[in-house]
Amino acid sequence: MTRQPNDPTAESVPLWRSDTRVSWTATGAETADRALAVETPVALVIDATTVAVMMATPGDLDDLVTGFALTEQLIASVADIADVEIVVQPDGIEARLWLVAGRGTASAERRRAIVGPTGCGLCGIESLAQAVVVPPLVTAAGPQPTPAEILGAMTALSAAQPLSATTRASHAAALWRRGQPLLVREDVGRHNALDKLVGAAARAGIAADDAMLLLTSRVSVEMVQKAARLGVPVIVAVSAPTSLALDCARQAGITLVAVARHDGFQLFNRGDRLAALNAESPADGAMPPRVLGAVLAGGRSRRFGSDKAVSLLHGQRLIDLAVESLAPHVAAVVVCGRRIDGYDCLDDRPAADLGPLGGLAAALHHARANGFDGVLTTGCDMPAFPEATARSLIGATPAIVAGQQLAAYWPTGLADALDDYLASSENRSIRDWADSQGPRVVHAAVPIPNINTPADLANLTASTTAMHATDVAPGGA
């Protein structure tokens, strides 16, 4: 990295300065000096072309330009960078990124001019579609922090912000990794602070898949998008998320913790990544349990006449659709009762050919052994699982969907009871097993399709094709 002609972190470009202010209180007026965070125009330049101009704190600008290029997908990795220059100009600072030969295509295609206050991440885009993009899916299990670790991390962050301590006018973003010091970056702009952190982590070769991202700001959609591109599985913020930020976190599969203060926090998404959650949560179940998803696929498909799990609906296997529809509601998914390449599979318990109950028994024991609180089940012939239905099922007690007993939730505490049932009864009906447990009955607002015969598959194919045709027909909106 080259710095010309001055290092902007040196005294020539300070991070803060003192100025006179008059303070008024009930006891009168007082004149004194106040430390102010320096805010200066920073041009981010890639291969001699300015791609963004923003107001920023003039420190860690090599991290800023690197992180911005990564989160805006102008480069794929730091391997695309040949050099970084920080050049102080009379009216601001240029942070220059030079790319390895041949790596500038993506930058040219995504180039945009941004001139906005405090790192405004959406200024200058050319369409509404660019404002709300589908984020990358974050699948890492993460560090599984305890609530105590979350609170401790935020306390440590408060003590690791020298610019904020001096000026009370900056934001911070940090990576928390168990047993490691916080990696922290500060800036007057929250987007800038996060981009600086992304750049710092990338330049240091620090992976974020086993870390928490700590933010001192509110959580907006751009912050979640940047976090998803960083690949961090857990966000913890001092302030609340916006509605769109929460929607984005759900799309990305990111655990979102906000309003994190010294005495508690609020969980908005994916509580399965927080260790000991239920042990440390209120008894009323305000925080959700850690749930295993199980696709019960051990039936013989007698009425269907062939292997319906691999039958196609709009070009996708039914088993794949079942897994995909279940995955957003759970921490992990297993396929029970058969072997399907590409999935974690469990054999029926205690023996093969026990139908759905054998698969459920295997899932309950697997869940209990691996720290899950319950199992959310579906059938391999059920290609949809509405979110509202999943939320209604999951709780402290067993629950089934009316008329669809395979769509159900079973606490892991029932594992031994199901073993006893299978050992003492010749009845393999999941309906009779459910009746013996007295589950809650949930009425799905949106019917869950169930394919038992080739005619069922043909009807569902026709109906969903017709719905799609209506959606895309000219003037159909």
XYZ file of C-alpha atoms in Angstrom:
477
model
C 0.000 0.000 0.000
C 1.225 3.494 -0.877
C 0.358 6.767 0.868
C 0.914 10.065 -0.986
C 1.826 12.714 -0.119
C 0.747 12.457 3.536
C -0.522 9.667 5.748
C -4.150 10.724 6.452
C -4.009 9.179 9.889
C -1.159 11.521 10.811
C -1.589 14.995 12.296
C -2.001 16.563 8.840
C -5.457 14.939 8.595
C -6.625 14.357 12.177
C -9.619 12.234 13.123
C -10.958 14.936 15.425
C -10.387 18.573 16.290
C -11.385 20.981 19.064
C -13.646 23.936 18.577
C -15.308 26.446 20.870
C -18.848 25.998 21.968
C -21.152 27.660 24.465
C -22.900 25.277 26.818
C -26.128 26.421 28.433
C -27.649 24.756 31.516
C -29.979 25.854 34.282
C -26.976 27.316 36.123
C -25.999 29.538 33.202
C -23.788 29.633 30.123
C -20.230 28.330 29.868
C -17.727 28.660 27.038
C -15.342 25.771 26.515
C -13.764 23.577 23.845
C -15.528 20.546 22.408
C -13.941 17.663 20.475
C -15.536 17.259 17.032
C -15.186 14.265 14.752
C -13.571 15.251 11.455
C -15.753 14.635 8.413
C -14.137 15.034 5.012
C -14.970 14.215 1.373
C -13.413 10.911 0.369
C -13.363 9.793 -3.255
C -13.127 6.046 -3.799
C -11.245 5.555 -7.045
C -10.819 2.220 -8.819
C -8.357 2.009 -11.714
C -8.336 5.806 -12.080
C -12.160 6.080 -12.184
C -14.123 7.563 -9.287
C -16.887 5.138 -8.250
C -18.105 6.896 -5.102
C -17.678 10.133 -3.189
C -18.817 10.163 0.404
C -18.321 12.025 3.639
C -16.158 9.971 5.986
C -13.718 9.958 8.881
C -10.206 10.161 7.366
C -8.814 7.035 9.034
C -8.433 3.441 7.836
C -9.256 4.568 4.306
C -7.373 1.631 2.798
C -9.852 -0.583 4.621
C -12.754 1.609 3.474
C -12.018 1.422 -0.233
C -11.324 -2.320 0.005
C -14.480 -3.052 1.960
C -16.634 -0.859 -0.271
C -15.340 -2.649 -3.358
C -16.144 -6.013 -1.751
C -19.621 -5.192 -0.416
C -20.606 -3.456 -3.666
C -19.308 -6.509 -5.577
C -16.838 -4.468 -7.589
C -14.194 -7.078 -6.758
C -14.493 -10.727 -5.764
C -11.680 -10.813 -3.185
C -8.554 -8.984 -2.069
C -6.671 -11.115 -4.604
C -8.099 -8.735 -7.245
C -6.197 -5.791 -5.701
C -2.742 -4.840 -6.925
C -2.221 -1.733 -4.758
C -3.969 0.877 -2.622
C -3.015 4.552 -2.536
C -4.258 7.193 -0.120
C -3.756 10.621 -1.683
C -4.471 13.835 0.218
C -5.877 16.559 -2.023
C -6.582 20.224 -1.158
C -10.345 19.599 -0.974
C -10.463 16.044 0.327
C -8.847 12.624 0.080
C -8.684 10.050 -2.694
C -8.577 6.372 -1.734
C -7.260 4.718 -4.873
C -7.628 1.017 -5.587
C -5.583 -0.477 -8.401
C -6.732 -3.860 -9.643
C -4.800 -6.787 -11.026
C -4.803 -6.682 -14.818
C -8.047 -8.014 -16.269
C -10.022 -7.762 -13.003
C -11.745 -4.449 -13.720
C -14.733 -5.755 -15.709
C -17.076 -6.125 -12.737
C -16.051 -2.716 -11.456
C -16.853 -1.106 -14.792
C -20.225 -2.831 -14.999
C -21.234 -1.869 -11.452
C -19.742 1.626 -11.495
C -21.845 4.328 -9.925
C -21.355 7.849 -8.609
C -22.353 8.422 -5.000
C -22.364 11.874 -3.467
C -24.267 11.687 -0.194
C -24.066 12.617 3.449
C -22.243 10.275 5.791
C -21.849 7.325 3.447
C -25.403 7.181 2.105
C -25.387 3.695 0.648
C -28.298 4.069 -1.770
C -27.648 7.449 -3.403
C -27.028 7.342 -7.130
C -28.531 3.980 -8.034
C -30.379 3.818 -11.312
C -33.524 1.798 -10.554
C -35.778 0.651 -7.735
C -34.714 -2.940 -8.368
C -31.129 -2.018 -7.479
C -32.263 -0.736 -4.082
C -33.628 -4.057 -2.840
C -31.553 -6.981 -4.090
C -31.678 -10.583 -2.915
C -28.774 -11.039 -0.475
C -26.461 -14.056 -0.440
C -27.633 -16.894 1.804
C -25.508 -17.249 4.956
C -25.449 -20.909 6.008
C -22.643 -20.994 8.601
C -23.656 -22.186 12.061
C -21.682 -19.337 13.617
C -20.106 -19.175 17.073
C -23.342 -20.136 18.910
C -22.961 -17.297 21.442
C -24.731 -17.383 24.773
C -26.836 -14.399 25.827
C -24.123 -13.556 28.354
C -21.507 -13.484 25.570
C -23.701 -11.159 23.498
C -24.037 -8.710 26.373
C -20.327 -8.993 27.153
C -19.392 -8.339 23.532
C -21.438 -5.144 23.403
C -19.880 -3.971 26.682
C -16.412 -4.629 25.256
C -17.318 -2.677 22.104
C -18.288 0.355 24.183
C -14.751 0.429 25.583
C -13.083 -0.068 22.178
C -14.158 3.166 20.446
C -11.573 5.903 21.054
C -13.104 8.277 18.484
C -16.564 7.915 19.975
C -15.201 8.304 23.499
C -13.586 11.583 22.463
C -16.324 13.067 20.260
C -19.560 11.147 20.917
C -20.190 11.538 17.187
C -19.149 8.328 15.444
C -20.386 4.820 14.747
C -18.524 1.542 15.113
C -18.670 -1.902 13.563
C -16.802 -4.848 15.047
C -16.215 -8.549 14.612
C -16.454 -10.635 17.778
C -14.705 -14.013 17.739
C -14.578 -16.202 20.814
C -11.202 -15.904 22.536
C -9.968 -13.175 20.150
C -9.720 -9.398 20.549
C -12.436 -7.352 18.865
C -11.671 -6.129 15.362
C -13.165 -2.607 15.398
C -13.500 0.217 12.894
C -15.045 3.656 13.510
C -16.460 6.345 11.239
C -18.967 9.188 11.286
C -21.012 7.069 8.857
C -22.401 3.680 9.847
C -22.059 2.313 6.314
C -18.463 3.499 6.215
C -17.674 1.878 9.561
C -19.000 -1.444 8.272
C -17.156 -1.166 4.963
C -13.962 -0.397 6.874
C -14.512 -3.493 8.986
C -15.152 -5.658 5.923
C -11.968 -4.355 4.335
C -9.928 -4.831 7.494
C -11.122 -8.423 7.897
C -10.446 -9.250 4.254
C -6.965 -7.699 4.283
C -6.117 -9.614 7.485
C -7.510 -12.892 6.141
C -10.118 -13.108 8.916
C -13.165 -15.225 8.059
C -16.512 -14.060 9.424
C -18.335 -17.395 9.384
C -17.571 -18.012 13.065
C -18.100 -14.446 14.254
C -20.737 -11.950 15.371
C -21.054 -8.549 13.729
C -21.544 -5.810 16.338
C -23.082 -2.465 15.319
C -23.594 0.729 17.303
C -26.252 1.966 14.882
C -29.736 1.060 13.781
C -29.985 -1.838 11.346
C -31.004 -0.726 7.866
C -31.358 -2.935 4.822
C -27.988 -1.877 3.375
C -26.249 -2.927 6.576
C -27.779 -6.393 6.338
C -26.863 -6.652 2.657
C -23.254 -5.787 3.465
C -23.251 -8.267 6.363
C -24.526 -11.009 4.061
C -21.724 -10.308 1.600
C -19.275 -10.473 4.493
C -20.759 -13.898 5.302
C -21.321 -13.213 8.989
C -24.131 -15.352 10.481
C -25.060 -13.174 13.500
C -25.743 -9.424 13.711
C -26.012 -7.695 17.095
C -26.963 -4.004 17.101
C -27.600 -1.326 19.695
C -30.686 0.013 17.920
C -33.704 -1.515 16.217
C -33.956 -2.842 12.657
C -36.165 -1.393 9.965
C -38.878 -3.611 8.516
C -36.970 -4.062 5.278
C -33.781 -4.927 7.173
C -35.628 -7.714 8.995
C -37.040 -9.014 5.712
C -33.515 -8.997 4.265
C -32.084 -10.829 7.297
C -34.735 -13.524 6.867
C -33.872 -13.871 3.185
C -30.176 -14.148 4.013
C -30.718 -16.547 6.923
C -28.918 -14.189 9.321
C -29.569 -14.209 13.057
C -30.653 -10.684 13.971
C -30.312 -9.405 17.537
C -31.082 -5.738 18.180
C -31.790 -3.213 20.923
C -28.814 -4.811 22.687
C -28.152 -2.961 25.922
C -26.356 -3.806 29.167
C -29.364 -5.653 30.572
C -30.785 -7.514 27.596
C -31.580 -7.613 23.892
C -34.344 -8.422 21.420
C -34.162 -11.373 19.027
C -35.807 -10.879 15.624
C -34.641 -13.847 13.527
C -32.930 -17.264 13.692
C -32.618 -17.862 17.418
C -31.270 -21.345 16.660
C -27.774 -19.833 16.449
C -27.843 -18.694 20.086
C -26.559 -21.296 22.541
C -28.450 -22.092 25.753
C -31.256 -19.907 24.505
C -34.094 -21.690 26.215
C -32.220 -22.167 29.462
C -31.677 -18.412 29.736
C -34.958 -17.234 28.197
C -38.187 -16.225 29.915
C -40.474 -19.152 30.692
C -43.187 -17.730 28.446
C -41.192 -18.737 25.372
C -40.527 -15.219 24.101
C -37.532 -16.598 22.225
C -38.045 -19.540 19.842
C -36.636 -23.036 20.392
C -33.916 -24.599 18.279
C -35.719 -26.750 15.749
C -34.655 -29.623 13.498
C -36.549 -30.092 10.248
C -37.322 -33.665 9.181
C -38.685 -34.801 5.820
C -40.407 -38.142 6.417
C -39.635 -40.112 3.249
C -39.860 -43.749 4.295
C -43.280 -44.651 2.873
C -43.824 -47.105 0.006
C -45.910 -44.827 -2.271
C -48.488 -47.590 -2.873
C -51.197 -45.256 -4.164
C -48.753 -43.356 -6.347
C -47.445 -46.488 -8.070
C -43.814 -45.312 -8.326
C -41.213 -43.452 -6.273
C -43.022 -40.149 -5.757
C -40.135 -38.559 -3.838
C -38.210 -38.222 -7.116
C -41.242 -37.347 -9.258
C -41.036 -33.916 -10.837
C -43.142 -30.830 -10.248
C -42.168 -28.066 -12.672
C -38.805 -29.740 -13.201
C -37.948 -30.192 -9.502
C -38.089 -33.401 -7.479
C -40.744 -33.466 -4.794
C -38.135 -34.362 -2.161
C -36.109 -31.261 -3.096
C -39.178 -29.038 -2.876
C -40.049 -30.504 0.532
C -36.555 -29.783 1.877
C -36.487 -26.268 0.410
C -39.882 -25.374 1.843
C -38.940 -26.619 5.326
C -35.435 -25.134 5.499
C -36.347 -21.470 6.184
C -38.169 -22.428 9.393
C -35.492 -24.597 11.030
C -31.811 -24.741 11.910
C -31.077 -27.895 9.892
C -32.938 -30.464 7.787
C -32.619 -34.253 7.672
C -34.300 -36.764 5.370
C -35.650 -39.772 7.250
C -36.337 -43.293 6.013
C -34.266 -43.326 2.828
C -30.964 -42.237 1.347
C -30.904 -39.223 -0.977
C -27.578 -37.929 -2.259
C -26.772 -34.417 -1.091
C -28.801 -34.552 2.141
C -28.187 -35.600 5.736
C -30.186 -38.812 5.991
C -31.353 -40.961 8.912
C -32.477 -44.593 8.856
C -35.828 -45.402 10.418
C -35.734 -46.284 14.110
C -35.829 -48.951 15.470
C -36.054 -50.742 12.096
C -36.771 -50.143 8.432
C -40.253 -50.041 6.856
C -41.997 -48.496 9.852
C -43.408 -45.658 7.757
C -43.480 -42.069 9.013
C -43.284 -43.104 12.687
C -39.924 -44.800 12.140
C -38.597 -41.626 10.537
C -40.031 -39.467 13.321
C -38.417 -41.673 15.982
C -35.046 -41.339 14.240
C -35.442 -37.569 13.970
C -36.408 -37.144 17.640
C -33.395 -39.089 18.878
C -31.074 -37.261 16.480
C -32.508 -33.929 17.606
C -32.134 -34.744 21.292
C -28.532 -35.913 20.830
C -27.604 -32.720 18.974
C -29.171 -30.097 21.209
C -32.404 -29.376 19.335
C -35.590 -28.683 21.241
C -38.030 -30.129 18.765
C -38.651 -31.517 15.287
C -40.770 -29.858 12.600
C -41.900 -32.539 10.150
C -43.226 -32.676 6.624
C -43.715 -35.389 4.022
C -41.628 -35.939 0.915
C -44.855 -35.416 -1.047
C -45.583 -31.981 0.473
C -43.824 -29.361 -1.688
C -44.824 -26.297 0.346
C -44.728 -25.285 4.014
C -46.096 -21.764 4.697
C -44.208 -19.679 7.240
C -47.361 -18.811 9.197
C -48.118 -22.505 9.628
C -44.610 -23.267 10.851
C -44.806 -20.435 13.383
C -48.157 -21.700 14.665
C -46.868 -25.257 15.081
C -43.597 -24.581 16.910
C -43.997 -24.252 20.670
C -43.672 -26.009 23.993
C -46.168 -28.782 23.159
C -46.763 -31.085 20.175
C -48.927 -29.714 17.376
C -50.297 -30.999 14.062
C -51.968 -29.402 11.055
C -55.631 -30.353 10.771
C -55.976 -33.075 8.141
C -52.202 -33.174 7.512
C -50.630 -35.143 10.346
C -47.217 -35.249 8.651
C -47.028 -31.470 9.018
C -46.374 -31.303 12.740
C -44.103 -30.245 15.574
C -42.806 -32.736 18.162
C -40.703 -31.749 21.226
C -37.635 -33.962 21.650
C -38.898 -35.014 25.076
C -41.267 -37.390 23.261
C -38.438 -39.548 21.871
C -38.706 -42.245 24.560
C -42.504 -42.176 24.519
C -42.487 -42.904 20.788
C -40.016 -45.772 21.341
C -42.429 -47.270 23.891
C -45.364 -46.812 21.514
C -43.560 -48.578 18.660
C -42.494 -51.414 20.972
C -45.966 -52.001 22.410
C -48.284 -51.410 19.451
C -48.638 -52.909 15.998
C -50.398 -49.741 14.872
C -48.069 -47.691 12.676
C -50.536 -44.878 11.989
C -49.077 -41.463 12.722
C -52.643 -40.264 13.290
C -53.159 -42.753 16.127
C -49.791 -41.837 17.640
C -50.774 -38.179 17.489
C -54.116 -38.891 19.134
C -52.305 -40.602 21.991
C -50.329 -37.408 22.678
C -53.198 -34.917 22.544
C -51.466 -32.341 20.313
C -52.652 -28.861 19.540
C -54.450 -28.722 16.198
C -53.421 -25.910 13.862
C -55.630 -24.867 10.966
C -53.439 -23.738 8.077
C -54.603 -20.479 6.513
C -52.978 -21.616 3.243
C -53.617 -25.316 2.453
C -50.496 -27.478 2.281
C -50.516 -29.559 -0.917
C -50.208 -33.314 -0.418
C -49.526 -35.597 -3.373
C -50.777 -39.165 -2.926
C -51.598 -40.163 -6.515
C -50.436 -39.297 -10.055
C -53.715 -37.408 -10.443
C -52.808 -35.231 -7.438
C -49.483 -34.380 -9.074
C -51.129 -33.623 -12.413
C -53.732 -31.380 -10.774
C -51.134 -29.483 -8.755
C -48.956 -29.052 -11.854
C -51.897 -27.699 -13.828
C -53.102 -25.357 -11.105
C -49.694 -23.859 -10.359
C -48.952 -23.495 -14.073
C -52.228 -21.608 -14.501
C -51.400 -19.344 -11.531
C -47.981 -18.567 -13.019
C -49.512 -17.811 -16.425
C -51.940 -15.373 -14.814
C -49.121 -13.665 -12.926
C -47.085 -13.022 -16.054
C -49.855 -12.392 -18.562
C -49.772 -8.923 -20.190
C -51.968 -6.597 -18.201
C -52.456 -9.265 -15.537
C -51.134 -7.043 -12.758
